[in-house]
Amino acid sequence: MLEEFVGETWHKFITKRADKSYPEAVVHLDEVRRTAGIFFRALGGEGGLRVENATDSEVHAKRTILQRIAGIADKTQYAWRDEETLRLPDSIALFPTRQLNLDLYLWLTALSVIDSNNATAKDWISRNQYCTLSTLAIWPGLKPRYDNLLQAHLQQRPDPKHLSKGEANQETAIQNALMDSDKAVQLQYAKRPPQPVPLWLHPSPPEEEFSNSIPPQDPDFDEAAQSKEQKKDQEKQQKRKQGKRTEMPDGNSGLMSFRLESLWSWAEYSKVDRTSTEDDDDNAMRTAEDMDSITVAQDSKTTSSKIKLDLDLPSSNYDDIVLGEGLPIDEWDYKQQRMQKDHCRLQTMVSRDAIPTELPERLRAQTHKVRRQFEVLKPQRVWKNRQNDGTELDLENYVNYLTDRKHGHVQSDTPVYRELRNQNRDLSCLLLADLSLSTDAHINNDSRVIDVIRDSLYLFSEALHATGDRFALHGFSSRNRNHVRFYNIKDFDENYNDEVRGHIDAVRPGYYTRMGAAIRHATEQLSKQATSQKLLLILTDGKPNDLDKYEGRYGIEDTRMAVLEAEKLGVRPFCVTIDEQAEDYLPYLFGSRSFVLIRNAAELPKKLPLLYLRLTKN
């Protein structure tokens, strides 16, 4: 115990003496992630770009003796961006004040808006000089912040007098480039690379990376807070790892060689089969959390106890019933900035296993409560006065007519009748449910996401049936652009009955989420309805994705274009999601007021009808 106490005390002492950061002024990316995204788009940056955590990268620059003893300052997190993401450090504590650390986040965000490919020279110093000059020229209001950051950072950089000749020339060139972004400098590489420049962007991804990070949650729609244990687990999962590839170890090497400095870190071989669909090795996960880097290798060995499964379509005898030959659907290619005509093929389908069924017993009490809430919206019979013809006289207007006639002010077309009419709500709603394979995930020990979606469809239908509103139910999934599955659960002209409940009961998860094609077809169905209000409710558990390049920004941009097309046709798209990462991409897809995140998936059946009530009460 005494040895442990002494060791821990020594570690704290030496680390505190060697650490040049300011933990008391730290600013975390989670605090500014949303602000950075808004700031980036406000400066004219691309709307589909995401702000995510950077990875740890090794620093080979010279360290002080105290830093080497403490084992710190050997890693940093470079800020950089690519086509789809802006990577910023998990936290910044470089400066003694929080304001400076916050300003550095904003400066890096502004710097990333500039396209460095327009720089004449291609070395990383000249490109950052070009981006710095361009940023200050376009947004001169940032200059005071940048000047404060520059002065604070120059004070932290090493003095060239204390460096070797090669390293001194290298450091002098970098400081000159920082102080005068318009001055061309030539970097002469020394034995050791220079200290990182946190005011600049890294020219490219520092390392190939692997990540299991989960973006932070923003309590917006759900009032329930997470427990401390859940937050602790998320903090562990947010740690990003560097990755590299190597040959598969054979395990037959008799000797193991190592360098002494490797004692300060460790690595372990853990066989994790990423080619199989079920591999829940908790020990492997704990191992990965403790490792500094993750190395992957391709195992060429085969096993006799595995059956290779392909995500393919079932036989036509077992698959759902296809209606028609398929419909051509356009798709937006954001790279080429053009609409690809008839790029997708949408198959309308109905479930083969659907049999008429009654409402499940578990939902009877909740259904009764929902019906009572929605009966107030049921069409009422009201008298329409001042009609040219009707079932009886409008006495008030008839008396006024006789009075005007007596005084010689008679108009022959004065309406003096009234009629009893139904006061209908002039709206149509189409609910489009995501039935991708991810909905097969469990939300607790008793139910899966698809079970929650099924119950939501039941209660939603019961609520709208009570109001008499026109509504349709459809589901969708996809396997590639040539096979987008669009399920008919209930059309607008169908009555809600046991047959429709049978189709709801038969929904099953499968395949991927090509959302753009499904939204375009749903929009076409809604636009045919002769109502003044048209609401498209999209129920999903994740972001758009599919095979054949639909993953990532391509799918995001196509879905956003489909949403914009729907709005131009008078359709109001609104997304309801249970995806914890939705705050990162749904504001860009639907707008900040056209989506809602339900953090507790089990509450979706109860909240969906109430959400519809809120959206259509006017």
Coordinates of C-alpha atoms in Angstrom, one line a residue:
M1 CA 0.0 0.0 0.0
L2 CA 2.8 2.4 0.8
E3 CA 4.5 1.7 -2.5
E4 CA 1.3 2.4 -4.3
F5 CA 0.7 5.7 -2.4
V6 CA 4.3 6.8 -3.1
G7 CA 4.0 5.9 -6.7
E8 CA 0.7 7.7 -7.2
T9 CA 1.9 10.8 -5.4
W10 CA 5.1 10.8 -7.5
H11 CA 3.0 10.4 -10.7
K12 CA 0.7 13.3 -9.8
F13 CA 3.7 15.5 -8.9
I14 CA 5.8 14.9 -12.0
T15 CA 2.7 15.1 -14.3
K16 CA 1.7 18.4 -12.9
R17 CA 5.2 19.8 -13.2
A18 CA 5.5 18.6 -16.8
D19 CA 2.0 19.4 -18.1
K20 CA 1.8 22.8 -19.8
S21 CA -1.9 22.8 -20.3
Y22 CA -4.6 24.6 -18.2
P23 CA -7.2 22.1 -17.0
E24 CA -9.1 24.8 -15.1
A25 CA -9.8 26.6 -18.4
V26 CA -10.6 23.6 -20.5
V27 CA -13.4 23.8 -23.2
H28 CA -14.8 20.5 -24.4
L29 CA -16.0 19.9 -27.9
D30 CA -19.4 18.7 -26.6
E31 CA -19.9 22.2 -25.3
V32 CA -19.4 23.9 -28.7
R33 CA -20.3 21.2 -31.2
R34 CA -23.6 22.7 -32.1
T35 CA -22.3 26.2 -32.0
A36 CA -19.4 25.2 -34.3
G37 CA -21.8 23.6 -36.8
I38 CA -24.0 26.6 -36.9
F39 CA -21.0 28.9 -37.2
F40 CA -19.6 26.9 -40.0
R41 CA -22.8 27.0 -42.0
A42 CA -23.3 30.7 -41.2
L43 CA -19.9 31.5 -42.8
G44 CA -21.0 29.7 -46.0
G45 CA -19.7 26.2 -45.3
E46 CA -21.4 23.2 -46.7
G47 CA -24.5 22.2 -44.8
G48 CA -24.0 18.4 -44.9
L49 CA -20.6 18.6 -43.1
R50 CA -20.6 17.0 -39.6
V51 CA -18.5 18.1 -36.6
E52 CA -16.9 15.1 -35.0
N53 CA -14.1 14.3 -32.6
A54 CA -10.5 14.1 -33.8
T55 CA -8.2 11.1 -33.1
D56 CA -5.0 10.9 -31.0
S57 CA -1.9 11.2 -33.2
E58 CA 1.6 10.6 -32.2
V59 CA 3.9 13.6 -31.8
H60 CA 7.6 13.0 -32.6
A61 CA 8.7 16.5 -31.8
K62 CA 11.3 17.1 -29.0
R63 CA 9.9 16.8 -25.5
T64 CA 11.3 18.1 -22.2
I65 CA 12.9 15.7 -19.7
L66 CA 10.0 16.1 -17.4
Q67 CA 7.5 15.3 -20.2
R68 CA 9.5 12.1 -21.0
I69 CA 9.6 11.1 -17.4
A70 CA 5.8 11.7 -17.0
G71 CA 5.0 10.0 -20.3
I72 CA 3.0 12.9 -21.6
A73 CA 3.0 15.3 -24.7
D74 CA 3.6 12.3 -27.0
K75 CA 0.1 12.6 -28.5
T76 CA -2.0 15.4 -29.8
Q77 CA -5.3 15.8 -31.7
Y78 CA -5.0 17.7 -35.0
A79 CA -7.9 19.6 -36.4
W80 CA -8.6 18.6 -40.0
R81 CA -11.5 18.2 -42.4
D82 CA -12.4 16.1 -45.4
E83 CA -15.4 15.9 -47.7
E84 CA -17.9 14.9 -45.0
T85 CA -16.5 15.9 -41.6
L86 CA -14.7 18.5 -39.7
R87 CA -12.6 16.9 -37.0
L88 CA -11.9 19.0 -33.9
P89 CA -10.1 18.1 -30.7
D90 CA -12.1 16.5 -27.9
S91 CA -11.0 19.3 -25.6
I92 CA -8.8 22.4 -25.7
A93 CA -6.8 23.6 -22.7
L94 CA -3.9 25.2 -24.4
F95 CA -4.4 28.7 -23.0
P96 CA -5.0 30.0 -19.5
T97 CA -8.5 31.4 -20.2
R98 CA -11.6 29.7 -21.4
Q99 CA -12.3 32.5 -23.8
L100 CA -9.1 31.8 -25.7
N101 CA -9.7 28.1 -25.8
L102 CA -13.2 28.7 -27.1
D103 CA -11.9 31.2 -29.7
L104 CA -9.6 28.5 -31.0
Y105 CA -12.5 26.3 -31.7
L106 CA -14.2 29.0 -33.6
W107 CA -11.1 30.0 -35.5
L108 CA -10.4 26.4 -36.6
T109 CA -14.1 26.2 -37.7
A110 CA -13.8 29.4 -39.8
L111 CA -10.5 28.2 -41.2
S112 CA -12.1 25.0 -42.4
V113 CA -14.6 26.9 -44.6
I114 CA -11.8 28.1 -46.9
D115 CA -10.8 25.6 -49.7
S116 CA -7.0 25.2 -49.3
N117 CA -6.8 23.5 -52.7
N118 CA -6.9 27.0 -54.2
A119 CA -3.5 27.8 -52.7
T120 CA -0.7 28.2 -55.2
A121 CA 1.8 26.3 -53.2
K122 CA 0.9 22.8 -51.9
D123 CA 3.0 22.5 -48.8
W124 CA 1.1 22.5 -45.5
I125 CA 2.6 25.8 -44.3
S126 CA 1.7 27.7 -47.5
R127 CA -1.8 26.2 -47.5
N128 CA -2.5 27.3 -43.9
Q129 CA -1.1 30.8 -44.7
Y130 CA -3.5 31.0 -47.6
C131 CA -6.4 29.9 -45.5
T132 CA -5.5 32.4 -42.7
L133 CA -5.2 35.3 -45.1
S134 CA -8.5 34.4 -46.9
T135 CA -10.3 34.0 -43.6
L136 CA -9.2 37.4 -42.3
A137 CA -9.9 39.0 -45.6
I138 CA -13.5 37.7 -45.9
W139 CA -14.4 38.0 -42.2
P140 CA -12.2 40.8 -40.8
G141 CA -14.2 40.7 -37.5
L142 CA -12.3 37.6 -36.6
K143 CA -8.9 39.5 -36.6
P144 CA -9.0 40.6 -32.9
R145 CA -9.7 37.0 -31.8
Y146 CA -7.0 35.6 -34.1
D147 CA -4.4 38.2 -32.9
N148 CA -5.0 37.2 -29.3
L149 CA -4.7 33.6 -30.2
L150 CA -1.5 34.2 -32.1
Q151 CA 0.2 36.2 -29.4
A152 CA -0.7 33.6 -26.7
H153 CA 0.5 30.7 -28.9
L154 CA 3.8 32.4 -29.9
Q155 CA 4.6 32.7 -26.2
Q156 CA 4.2 28.9 -25.9
R157 CA 6.4 27.9 -28.8
P158 CA 10.0 26.9 -28.1
D159 CA 12.8 29.5 -28.3
P160 CA 15.0 28.7 -31.3
K161 CA 18.1 29.6 -29.3
H162 CA 17.6 26.5 -27.2
L163 CA 17.3 24.2 -30.2
S164 CA 19.8 22.6 -32.5
K165 CA 20.7 24.3 -35.7
G166 CA 18.3 22.4 -37.9
E167 CA 15.4 22.5 -35.5
A168 CA 16.0 26.2 -34.9
N169 CA 15.8 27.0 -38.6
Q170 CA 12.6 24.9 -38.7
E171 CA 11.0 26.7 -35.8
T172 CA 12.0 30.1 -37.0
A173 CA 10.3 29.4 -40.4
I174 CA 7.1 28.4 -38.7
Q175 CA 7.1 31.4 -36.4
N176 CA 7.7 33.7 -39.3
A177 CA 4.8 32.1 -41.2
L178 CA 2.6 32.6 -38.2
M179 CA 3.5 36.2 -37.7
D180 CA 3.2 37.1 -41.4
S181 CA 0.8 34.9 -43.4
D182 CA 1.7 36.8 -46.6
K183 CA 5.4 36.0 -46.4
A184 CA 6.7 33.0 -48.2
V185 CA 8.8 30.7 -46.1
Q186 CA 10.8 27.6 -46.9
L187 CA 10.7 24.8 -44.2
Q188 CA 14.0 22.9 -43.9
Y189 CA 13.2 19.6 -42.2
A190 CA 15.4 18.7 -39.3
K191 CA 16.0 15.4 -37.5
R192 CA 12.9 15.9 -35.4
P193 CA 9.6 17.4 -36.7
P194 CA 8.5 20.8 -35.3
Q195 CA 6.0 21.3 -32.5
P196 CA 2.3 21.1 -33.6
V197 CA 0.7 24.4 -34.7
P198 CA -2.8 24.3 -33.1
L199 CA -3.9 27.5 -35.0
W200 CA -3.6 25.6 -38.3
L201 CA -5.5 22.7 -39.8
H202 CA -3.7 19.4 -40.5
P203 CA -3.5 19.1 -44.4
S204 CA -5.0 15.5 -44.4
P205 CA -6.3 12.8 -42.0
P206 CA -3.4 12.2 -39.7
E207 CA -4.1 8.5 -39.4
E208 CA -6.6 5.9 -40.6
E209 CA -9.0 5.7 -37.7
F210 CA -11.5 3.5 -36.1
S211 CA -14.1 4.9 -33.8
N212 CA -17.0 3.9 -31.7
S213 CA -17.8 7.4 -30.6
I214 CA -21.3 8.4 -29.8
P215 CA -22.1 12.1 -30.4
P216 CA -23.4 13.9 -27.3
Q217 CA -27.0 14.1 -26.5
D218 CA -29.0 17.3 -26.3
P219 CA -32.1 17.1 -24.0
D220 CA -34.7 18.7 -26.2
F221 CA -37.9 16.7 -26.5
D222 CA -37.5 14.1 -23.7
E223 CA -37.3 15.2 -20.1
A224 CA -35.8 12.1 -18.7
A225 CA -32.1 12.4 -17.8
Q226 CA -29.6 9.7 -18.2
S227 CA -28.1 7.9 -15.2
K228 CA -24.5 8.5 -14.1
E229 CA -23.5 5.0 -15.2
Q230 CA -24.9 5.6 -18.7
K231 CA -23.0 8.8 -19.0
K232 CA -19.9 7.1 -17.8
D233 CA -20.2 4.4 -20.4
Q234 CA -20.7 7.0 -23.1
E235 CA -17.6 8.9 -22.1
K236 CA -15.7 5.6 -22.5
Q237 CA -17.1 5.1 -25.9
Q238 CA -16.2 8.6 -27.1
K239 CA -12.5 7.8 -26.9
R240 CA -11.3 7.4 -30.5
K241 CA -8.5 5.1 -31.5
Q242 CA -5.8 5.1 -34.1
G243 CA -5.8 2.2 -36.5
K244 CA -3.5 0.4 -38.8
R245 CA -3.3 -2.8 -40.7
T246 CA -0.7 -5.6 -40.4
E247 CA -0.3 -9.3 -41.3
M248 CA -2.3 -11.8 -39.3
P249 CA -0.1 -13.2 -36.4
D250 CA 0.4 -16.9 -36.5
G251 CA 1.0 -17.3 -32.8
N252 CA 3.9 -19.6 -33.4
S253 CA 6.8 -17.1 -32.7
G254 CA 8.9 -18.5 -29.9
L255 CA 10.6 -15.2 -28.9
M256 CA 9.2 -11.8 -28.3
S257 CA 11.4 -8.7 -28.7
F258 CA 10.5 -5.2 -27.5
R259 CA 12.0 -1.8 -26.8
L260 CA 12.1 -0.5 -23.3
E261 CA 9.9 2.6 -24.1
S262 CA 7.1 0.2 -25.1
L263 CA 6.7 -0.5 -21.4
W264 CA 4.9 2.9 -21.1
S265 CA 2.1 1.6 -23.4
W266 CA 0.8 -1.9 -24.3
A267 CA -0.9 -3.7 -27.1
E268 CA -2.7 -7.0 -27.3
Y269 CA -3.8 -9.4 -30.0
S270 CA -7.6 -9.9 -29.7
K271 CA -9.4 -11.9 -32.3
V272 CA -12.6 -10.1 -33.2
D273 CA -14.5 -11.4 -36.2
R274 CA -16.0 -8.4 -38.0
T275 CA -17.2 -10.5 -40.9
S276 CA -19.8 -12.3 -38.8
T277 CA -23.1 -10.8 -37.8
E278 CA -23.0 -11.9 -34.1
D279 CA -19.8 -11.3 -32.1
D280 CA -20.5 -9.9 -28.7
D281 CA -17.1 -10.4 -27.0
D282 CA -17.2 -8.1 -24.0
N283 CA -13.6 -8.9 -23.2
A284 CA -12.6 -7.7 -26.6
M285 CA -14.5 -4.4 -26.1
R286 CA -12.7 -3.8 -22.8
T287 CA -9.4 -4.6 -24.4
A288 CA -10.1 -2.1 -27.1
E289 CA -10.9 0.6 -24.6
D290 CA -7.5 0.2 -22.9
M291 CA -5.4 0.1 -26.1
D292 CA -3.6 3.1 -27.5
S293 CA -4.1 1.9 -31.1
I294 CA -6.0 -0.8 -32.9
T295 CA -4.4 -2.9 -35.5
V296 CA -6.5 -5.1 -37.8
A297 CA -5.5 -8.0 -40.0
Q298 CA -7.2 -10.2 -42.5
D299 CA -7.5 -13.8 -41.4
S300 CA -7.3 -16.2 -44.3
K301 CA -8.2 -19.2 -42.3
T302 CA -11.6 -20.8 -42.6
T303 CA -13.7 -22.4 -39.9
S304 CA -15.9 -25.4 -40.2
S305 CA -18.4 -24.2 -37.6
K306 CA -19.7 -21.1 -39.4
I307 CA -22.2 -20.8 -42.1
K308 CA -21.7 -17.8 -44.5
L309 CA -24.8 -15.7 -44.7
D310 CA -25.4 -13.1 -47.3
L311 CA -27.8 -10.2 -47.0
D312 CA -29.8 -11.3 -50.0
L313 CA -33.4 -11.4 -51.0
P314 CA -35.4 -14.5 -50.0
S315 CA -37.0 -16.8 -52.5
S316 CA -40.1 -15.4 -54.3
N317 CA -42.1 -18.2 -52.6
Y318 CA -41.2 -16.7 -49.2
D319 CA -40.8 -13.0 -49.9
D320 CA -43.6 -10.5 -49.7
I321 CA -45.8 -9.9 -52.7
V322 CA -44.5 -7.5 -55.3
L323 CA -47.1 -5.2 -56.9
G324 CA -46.2 -4.3 -60.5
E325 CA -42.9 -4.1 -62.2
G326 CA -41.4 -1.3 -60.1
L327 CA -41.4 2.5 -60.5
P328 CA -38.4 4.6 -61.7
I329 CA -37.3 7.2 -59.1
D330 CA -34.9 10.0 -59.5
E331 CA -31.9 10.5 -57.2
W332 CA -29.7 13.5 -56.4
D333 CA -25.9 13.3 -56.8
Y334 CA -24.4 16.1 -54.8
K335 CA -20.9 15.7 -56.2
Q336 CA -22.1 16.3 -59.7
Q337 CA -24.9 18.7 -58.6
R338 CA -27.5 17.1 -60.8
M339 CA -30.5 14.9 -60.6
Q340 CA -30.0 11.4 -61.9
K341 CA -33.1 10.5 -63.9
D342 CA -34.8 7.2 -63.1
H343 CA -31.7 6.1 -61.1
C344 CA -33.6 4.0 -58.6
R345 CA -36.3 1.3 -58.9
L346 CA -39.0 1.2 -56.3
Q347 CA -41.0 -1.9 -55.7
T348 CA -44.4 -1.5 -54.1
M349 CA -45.2 -4.5 -51.9
V350 CA -47.7 -6.0 -49.5
S351 CA -46.9 -8.5 -46.8
R352 CA -47.5 -12.1 -47.7
D353 CA -48.2 -13.2 -44.1
A354 CA -50.8 -10.5 -43.3
I355 CA -54.0 -12.0 -41.9
P356 CA -56.9 -10.0 -40.4
T357 CA -56.5 -9.4 -36.7
E358 CA -57.9 -7.4 -33.8
L359 CA -56.2 -4.8 -31.8
P360 CA -53.8 -6.4 -29.4
E361 CA -55.1 -6.7 -25.9
R362 CA -52.0 -4.9 -24.4
L363 CA -53.0 -1.7 -26.2
R364 CA -56.8 -1.7 -25.4
A365 CA -56.6 0.6 -22.4
Q366 CA -54.1 3.1 -24.1
T367 CA -56.3 3.1 -27.2
H368 CA -59.4 4.0 -25.3
K369 CA -57.5 7.0 -23.7
V370 CA -56.2 8.1 -27.1
R371 CA -59.6 7.9 -28.7
R372 CA -61.1 10.1 -26.1
Q373 CA -58.4 12.7 -26.6
F374 CA -59.0 12.7 -30.4
E375 CA -62.7 12.6 -30.4
V376 CA -62.8 16.4 -29.9
L377 CA -61.4 16.7 -33.5
K378 CA -64.1 14.6 -35.0
P379 CA -66.1 16.4 -37.6
Q380 CA -69.1 18.2 -36.2
R381 CA -72.4 19.1 -37.9
V382 CA -72.8 22.9 -37.9
W383 CA -75.2 25.4 -39.5
K384 CA -73.9 27.5 -42.4
N385 CA -75.7 30.8 -42.5
R386 CA -76.2 33.3 -45.4
Q387 CA -76.5 30.7 -48.1
N388 CA -78.3 31.2 -51.4
D389 CA -80.2 28.0 -50.9
G390 CA -80.6 25.6 -48.0
T391 CA -82.9 23.4 -45.9
E392 CA -84.5 26.4 -44.0
L393 CA -84.6 30.1 -43.7
D394 CA -81.8 32.0 -42.0
L395 CA -84.2 34.1 -39.7
E396 CA -81.7 36.8 -38.8
N397 CA -80.8 37.5 -42.4
Y398 CA -84.4 37.1 -43.6
V399 CA -85.5 39.8 -41.1
N400 CA -82.7 42.1 -42.3
Y401 CA -83.9 41.4 -45.9
L402 CA -87.5 42.4 -45.0
T403 CA -86.3 45.6 -43.3
D404 CA -84.2 46.6 -46.3
R405 CA -87.1 45.9 -48.6
K406 CA -89.5 48.1 -46.6
H407 CA -87.0 51.0 -46.9
G408 CA -86.4 50.3 -50.6
H409 CA -82.9 49.0 -50.3
V410 CA -83.5 45.5 -51.6
Q411 CA -80.8 43.3 -53.4
S412 CA -82.2 40.4 -55.3
D413 CA -79.3 38.1 -54.5
T414 CA -79.4 38.5 -50.7
P415 CA -78.7 35.1 -49.1
V416 CA -81.5 34.2 -46.6
Y417 CA -81.1 30.4 -46.2
R418 CA -79.0 28.2 -44.0
E419 CA -77.9 24.5 -44.2
L420 CA -76.6 21.9 -41.8
R421 CA -73.2 20.7 -43.0
N422 CA -70.3 18.5 -41.7
Q423 CA -67.2 20.6 -40.7
N424 CA -64.4 18.3 -41.9
R425 CA -60.7 18.8 -41.2
D426 CA -59.1 19.6 -44.6
L427 CA -55.9 17.6 -44.3
S428 CA -54.2 14.3 -45.3
C429 CA -51.4 12.5 -43.5
L430 CA -49.0 9.8 -44.8
L431 CA -46.9 8.0 -42.2
L432 CA -43.8 6.5 -43.6
A433 CA -42.1 4.0 -41.3
D434 CA -38.4 2.9 -41.6
L435 CA -38.4 -0.9 -41.6
S436 CA -34.7 -1.4 -42.1
L437 CA -32.7 -4.1 -40.4
S438 CA -31.6 -1.8 -37.6
T439 CA -35.1 -1.9 -36.2
D440 CA -34.4 -5.4 -35.2
A441 CA -32.3 -4.1 -32.3
H442 CA -33.5 -4.5 -28.8
I443 CA -34.4 -1.5 -26.6
N444 CA -34.8 -3.6 -23.5
N445 CA -35.2 -7.2 -22.5
D446 CA -38.7 -7.5 -23.7
S447 CA -39.1 -5.6 -27.0
R448 CA -37.3 -4.5 -30.1
V449 CA -37.5 -1.3 -32.1
I450 CA -39.7 -2.9 -34.7
D451 CA -42.2 -3.8 -31.9
V452 CA -42.3 -0.2 -30.8
I453 CA -42.9 0.9 -34.4
R454 CA -45.7 -1.6 -34.8
D455 CA -47.4 -0.4 -31.6
S456 CA -47.0 3.2 -32.8
L457 CA -48.8 2.4 -36.1
Y458 CA -51.6 0.8 -34.1
L459 CA -52.2 3.8 -31.8
F460 CA -51.6 6.3 -34.6
S461 CA -54.3 4.6 -36.7
E462 CA -56.7 4.4 -33.9
A463 CA -56.3 8.1 -33.2
L464 CA -56.8 9.2 -36.8
H465 CA -59.7 6.8 -37.2
A466 CA -61.4 8.6 -34.4
T467 CA -61.0 12.0 -36.0
G468 CA -62.0 10.9 -39.5
D469 CA -58.8 12.5 -41.0
R470 CA -57.5 11.0 -44.2
F471 CA -54.4 9.0 -43.6
A472 CA -52.2 6.3 -45.2
L473 CA -49.5 4.0 -43.7
H474 CA -46.5 2.8 -45.6
G475 CA -43.1 1.3 -44.7
F476 CA -39.8 1.2 -46.6
S477 CA -36.4 -0.5 -46.8
S478 CA -33.9 -1.1 -49.5
R479 CA -31.1 -3.4 -50.7
N480 CA -29.6 -1.1 -53.4
R481 CA -30.8 1.5 -55.8
N482 CA -32.5 -1.1 -58.0
H483 CA -34.5 -2.6 -55.1
V484 CA -36.2 0.0 -52.9
R485 CA -39.1 -1.8 -51.1
F486 CA -42.2 0.3 -50.4
Y487 CA -44.8 -1.5 -48.3
N488 CA -48.5 -0.7 -48.6
I489 CA -50.0 -1.0 -45.2
K490 CA -53.0 1.3 -45.7
D491 CA -53.9 3.5 -48.6
F492 CA -55.9 6.8 -48.3
D493 CA -59.0 5.2 -49.7
E494 CA -58.9 2.1 -47.5
N495 CA -61.0 1.8 -44.4
Y496 CA -59.1 1.2 -41.1
N497 CA -60.2 -2.4 -40.1
D498 CA -58.9 -5.8 -39.1
E499 CA -57.2 -6.3 -42.5
V500 CA -55.1 -3.1 -42.0
R501 CA -54.3 -4.2 -38.5
G502 CA -53.1 -7.5 -40.0
H503 CA -50.7 -5.7 -42.3
I504 CA -49.4 -3.7 -39.3
D505 CA -48.9 -6.9 -37.4
A506 CA -47.0 -8.4 -40.3
V507 CA -44.3 -5.6 -40.6
R508 CA -40.8 -7.1 -40.3
P509 CA -37.3 -5.5 -40.4
G510 CA -35.0 -6.0 -43.3
Y511 CA -32.2 -4.4 -45.4
Y512 CA -31.2 -0.8 -45.5
T513 CA -32.6 2.8 -45.5
R514 CA -32.6 4.5 -48.9
M515 CA -34.7 7.3 -47.6
G516 CA -34.7 9.7 -50.5
A517 CA -36.4 7.4 -52.9
A518 CA -39.1 6.5 -50.3
I519 CA -39.8 10.2 -49.6
R520 CA -40.1 11.0 -53.3
H521 CA -42.7 8.3 -53.8
A522 CA -44.6 9.2 -50.6
T523 CA -44.6 12.8 -51.7
E524 CA -46.1 11.8 -55.0
Q525 CA -48.9 9.9 -53.2
L526 CA -49.6 12.9 -50.9
S527 CA -49.6 15.5 -53.7
K528 CA -52.6 13.7 -55.3
Q529 CA -54.8 14.3 -52.3
A530 CA -57.3 17.1 -52.7
T531 CA -56.7 18.7 -49.3
S532 CA -55.2 22.0 -48.3
Q533 CA -52.8 20.5 -45.7
K534 CA -50.5 17.6 -46.5
L535 CA -48.4 16.1 -43.7
L536 CA -45.6 13.5 -44.3
L537 CA -44.6 11.9 -41.1
I538 CA -41.4 10.0 -41.3
L539 CA -40.7 7.5 -38.5
T540 CA -37.1 6.3 -38.4
D541 CA -34.3 5.0 -36.1
G542 CA -31.2 6.1 -38.0
K543 CA -29.7 8.1 -40.8
P544 CA -30.1 7.3 -44.5
N545 CA -27.8 4.5 -45.7
D546 CA -27.6 1.8 -48.3
L547 CA -25.2 -0.1 -50.5
D548 CA -23.7 1.4 -53.7
K549 CA -22.3 4.6 -52.3
Y550 CA -25.5 5.8 -50.4
E551 CA -23.6 5.7 -47.1
G552 CA -22.5 9.0 -45.6
R553 CA -23.0 12.4 -47.2
Y554 CA -24.3 11.1 -50.5
G555 CA -27.4 9.7 -48.7
I556 CA -27.8 12.8 -46.5
E557 CA -27.7 15.1 -49.5
D558 CA -30.2 13.0 -51.5
T559 CA -32.6 12.9 -48.6
R560 CA -32.3 16.6 -48.1
M561 CA -33.1 17.2 -51.7
A562 CA -36.1 14.9 -51.5
V563 CA -37.4 16.9 -48.5
L564 CA -36.9 20.2 -50.4
E565 CA -38.8 18.8 -53.4
A566 CA -41.7 17.8 -51.1
E567 CA -41.9 21.3 -49.6
K568 CA -42.1 22.8 -53.1
L569 CA -45.1 20.6 -53.8
G570 CA -46.9 21.8 -50.7
V571 CA -46.1 18.8 -48.6
R572 CA -44.9 19.3 -45.0
P573 CA -42.3 16.7 -44.1
F574 CA -41.8 16.0 -40.4
C575 CA -39.4 13.4 -39.0
V576 CA -39.8 11.5 -35.7
T577 CA -36.7 9.6 -34.7
I578 CA -35.3 7.6 -31.8
D579 CA -31.7 7.9 -33.1
E580 CA -29.5 9.3 -30.3
Q581 CA -27.2 10.8 -33.0
A582 CA -30.1 12.6 -34.8
E583 CA -29.0 16.1 -33.6
D584 CA -26.0 15.8 -35.9
Y585 CA -27.8 15.5 -39.2
L586 CA -31.6 16.0 -38.9
P587 CA -31.5 19.8 -38.5
Y588 CA -29.7 19.9 -41.9
L589 CA -32.2 17.4 -43.5
F590 CA -35.5 18.7 -42.1
G591 CA -34.8 22.1 -40.5
S592 CA -34.6 22.7 -36.7
R593 CA -38.4 22.8 -36.3
S594 CA -39.4 19.8 -38.5
F595 CA -38.1 16.9 -36.5
V596 CA -38.3 15.6 -32.9
L597 CA -36.0 13.2 -31.1
I598 CA -37.7 10.7 -28.7
R599 CA -34.9 9.5 -26.5
N600 CA -36.9 6.8 -24.7
A601 CA -38.0 4.6 -27.6
A602 CA -40.5 2.8 -25.5
E603 CA -42.6 6.0 -25.2
L604 CA -42.9 6.4 -29.0
P605 CA -46.4 4.7 -29.3
K606 CA -47.7 7.1 -26.6
K607 CA -46.1 10.3 -27.9
L608 CA -46.7 9.9 -31.7
P609 CA -50.4 10.5 -31.6
L610 CA -49.9 13.5 -29.3
L611 CA -47.3 14.9 -31.7
Y612 CA -49.8 14.6 -34.6
L613 CA -52.3 16.4 -32.5
R614 CA -49.9 19.2 -31.9
L615 CA -48.9 19.5 -35.6
T616 CA -52.5 19.6 -36.8
K617 CA -54.4 21.5 -34.1
N618 CA -54.6 24.7 -36.2

